Structures are given as structure tokens and as C-alpha cells.
Amino acid sequence: MAWLKKIPGLSLIILLLTYGVEGWIYGSWATRLLEQEEIFSQLTELTRFSILYGIAVAIILFFVIIFTAPISLIAISLDGWLKSDGRAFLSIFIGAFTFTIIVQRVDYFVRFLVLAAAALLVKLDLQLVGCNRWLCSLILMLFCWLGFTGGTLAFYNWGL
């Protein structure tokens, strides 16, 4: 537990603030979407928001796991994928589509890069402290979730 005293506070604060701002933006977007009442119209507003919130948290946790995965694991999984010509063509097609979306929606891409940079900064700091990969993943998932949830709750308490 000596590593607990060495955890860098500044990078964790940056992570919490970054994901808190994203939670605030998400709360604003979810409110506008739910006011249209076109999505899940047969459910109550709380249930609709819970579904949207659950999807957002699942996406955030998925990306945190991707950020903390070792590069060798990703390279091994892609190596088998690209051995087939059809799979390589599909990968090029998906890559071109992704590039098109990035060019069309630069604002979303920049927000994603800021979230990724904050998570990777904390991951690097935790690795410098001596945490193993699984502990880094758990700490990152916890703090990303706390920041996002805090931002969403802050929007619903003070932003409406």
C-alpha cells in the first residue's frame, strides 16, 4: 500500500475534470434528446435516461480497457485478422469510413482525443508508481466513471 501515497494527484484531478466536463456535455445532449420523446417513448423519462446513461458508461469503460491494453495484445489480435485478403479489404474500408467521419466531425474527434490523453496520462503516472496493468485498469475505470457521473449529476443539479 506504499504506492497509494505516491499516486499523482494532479493527473487524477485532470482526469476527473475532463470526464466531468464530458458528463456535463452528455447531460445536456441527453436532455435535448429525451425532450423530443421519440426515443423509447413507451418508457418513463428516468428509464430512458438510465438506458442512455448505461450505454455511455459502457462505451467509456470499453475505451478505458482499450487504453490500458498492452500494444502487443492488440498487435497479435490484428495480425491474425489481416492475413486474409477479404479481412484486409474490410479493414481498409472501415479505416476510410472512420477517416471520413473524423474529417466530418472534428469536434467529436478532438473530444475523444482529450479523453484519451487524460486517461493515458493517468495510466503512465500509475505505471511510474509501480501499479500493474490490472490495477491501472481498475483505477482508471473507477475514476473515469466517477468523473463522468459527477459531470452528469452536476448538469442535472445546476445546469438545467
XYZ file of C-alpha atoms in Angstrom:
160
model
C 0.000 0.000 0.000
C 3.036 2.293 -0.139
C 2.235 3.016 -3.791
C -1.043 4.586 -2.646
C 0.889 7.529 -1.189
C 2.710 8.046 -4.491
C -0.369 8.324 -6.731
C -0.083 11.610 -8.604
C -2.974 13.836 -7.658
C -2.666 16.330 -10.498
C -3.210 13.814 -13.284
C -6.176 12.301 -11.427
C -7.705 15.757 -10.976
C -7.229 16.442 -14.694
C -8.893 13.100 -15.477
C -11.834 13.814 -13.175
C -12.304 17.305 -14.622
C -12.040 16.083 -18.204
C -14.570 13.324 -17.746
C -16.717 15.640 -15.618
C -16.914 18.137 -18.483
C -17.780 15.284 -20.840
C -20.507 14.177 -18.402
C -21.874 17.746 -18.373
C -21.938 17.837 -22.183
C -23.542 14.390 -22.221
C -26.213 15.509 -19.728
C -27.067 18.444 -21.977
C -27.256 16.197 -25.042
C -29.345 13.548 -23.260
C -31.785 16.169 -22.006
C -32.318 17.531 -25.517
C -32.729 14.002 -26.878
C -35.232 12.996 -24.205
C -37.268 16.177 -24.698
C -38.012 15.056 -28.247
C -39.670 11.946 -26.776
C -39.083 9.974 -29.957
C -36.659 7.505 -28.438
C -38.137 4.825 -26.174
C -41.398 6.796 -25.958
C -43.240 3.993 -24.141
C -40.823 4.145 -21.179
C -40.650 6.681 -18.373
C -38.123 9.507 -18.563
C -35.991 8.010 -15.789
C -35.839 4.650 -17.588
C -34.925 6.311 -20.883
C -32.167 8.317 -19.237
C -30.916 5.200 -17.427
C -30.626 3.339 -20.728
C -28.714 6.207 -22.353
C -26.507 6.592 -19.288
C -25.748 2.858 -19.215
C -24.739 2.883 -22.871
C -22.458 5.905 -22.312
C -20.778 4.326 -19.283
C -20.280 1.045 -21.163
C -18.602 2.913 -24.038
C -16.344 4.817 -21.638
C -15.323 1.639 -19.824
C -14.687 -0.109 -23.156
C -12.324 2.651 -24.248
C -10.552 2.639 -20.881
C -9.911 -1.076 -21.292
C -8.597 -0.435 -24.814
C -6.308 2.338 -23.459
C -4.841 0.065 -20.812
C -4.431 -2.990 -23.040
C -0.833 -3.700 -23.937
C 0.173 -2.886 -27.507
C 1.460 -6.442 -28.041
C -2.024 -7.866 -27.348
C -3.581 -5.522 -29.902
C -0.861 -6.311 -32.462
C -1.341 -10.070 -32.041
C -5.100 -9.815 -32.480
C -4.735 -7.648 -35.596
C -2.030 -9.877 -37.087
C -4.412 -12.817 -37.427
C -7.172 -10.558 -38.706
C -5.154 -9.101 -41.594
C -3.912 -12.430 -43.032
C -6.958 -12.751 -45.281
C -7.441 -10.500 -48.322
C -11.128 -10.048 -47.562
C -10.429 -9.011 -43.993
C -7.684 -6.632 -45.120
C -10.094 -5.045 -47.620
C -12.739 -4.735 -44.899
C -10.170 -3.117 -42.606
C -9.231 -0.600 -45.297
C -12.912 0.138 -45.913
C -13.590 0.642 -42.206
C -10.454 2.792 -41.893
C -11.550 5.004 -44.793
C -15.034 5.321 -43.308
C -13.545 6.234 -39.927
C -11.301 8.842 -41.543
C -14.336 10.328 -43.303
C -16.259 10.552 -40.037
C -13.234 12.160 -38.345
C -12.956 14.785 -41.071
C -16.697 15.459 -40.994
C -16.963 15.678 -37.201
C -13.636 17.067 -35.993
C -15.226 18.333 -32.763
C -16.133 14.800 -31.654
C -12.706 13.518 -32.604
C -10.969 16.254 -30.606
C -13.147 15.488 -27.571
C -12.209 11.810 -27.925
C -8.506 12.719 -28.120
C -8.749 14.846 -24.965
C -10.458 11.998 -23.089
C -7.852 9.524 -24.345
C -4.972 11.841 -23.407
C -6.283 12.280 -19.855
C -6.685 8.521 -19.412
C -3.260 7.769 -20.861
C -1.635 10.394 -18.621
C -3.056 8.727 -15.527
C -2.062 5.309 -16.870
C 1.531 6.456 -17.343
C 1.636 8.007 -13.889
C 0.230 4.849 -12.321
C 2.796 2.732 -14.150
C 5.582 5.004 -12.894
C 4.310 4.416 -9.371
C 4.558 0.667 -9.974
C 0.945 -0.431 -10.439
C 0.363 -3.470 -12.604
C -1.845 -3.385 -15.682
C -4.980 -4.741 -13.982
C -4.784 -2.281 -11.113
C -4.271 0.563 -13.613
C -7.383 -0.577 -15.458
C -9.468 -0.727 -12.301
C -8.310 2.677 -11.065
C -8.899 4.253 -14.476
C -12.353 2.714 -14.830
C -13.311 3.917 -11.356
C -12.096 7.485 -11.823
C -13.452 7.827 -15.375
C -16.828 6.599 -14.189
C -16.756 8.930 -11.174
C -15.824 11.931 -13.307
C -18.465 11.211 -15.942
C -21.172 10.553 -13.369
C -20.192 13.637 -11.394
C -20.432 15.801 -14.505
C -23.798 14.347 -15.433
C -25.172 14.832 -11.929
C -23.757 18.372 -11.810
C -25.591 19.197 -15.022
C -28.880 17.922 -13.642
C -28.397 19.770 -10.347
C -27.080 23.114 -11.597
C -27.289 23.188 -15.389
C -30.983 22.920 -16.078
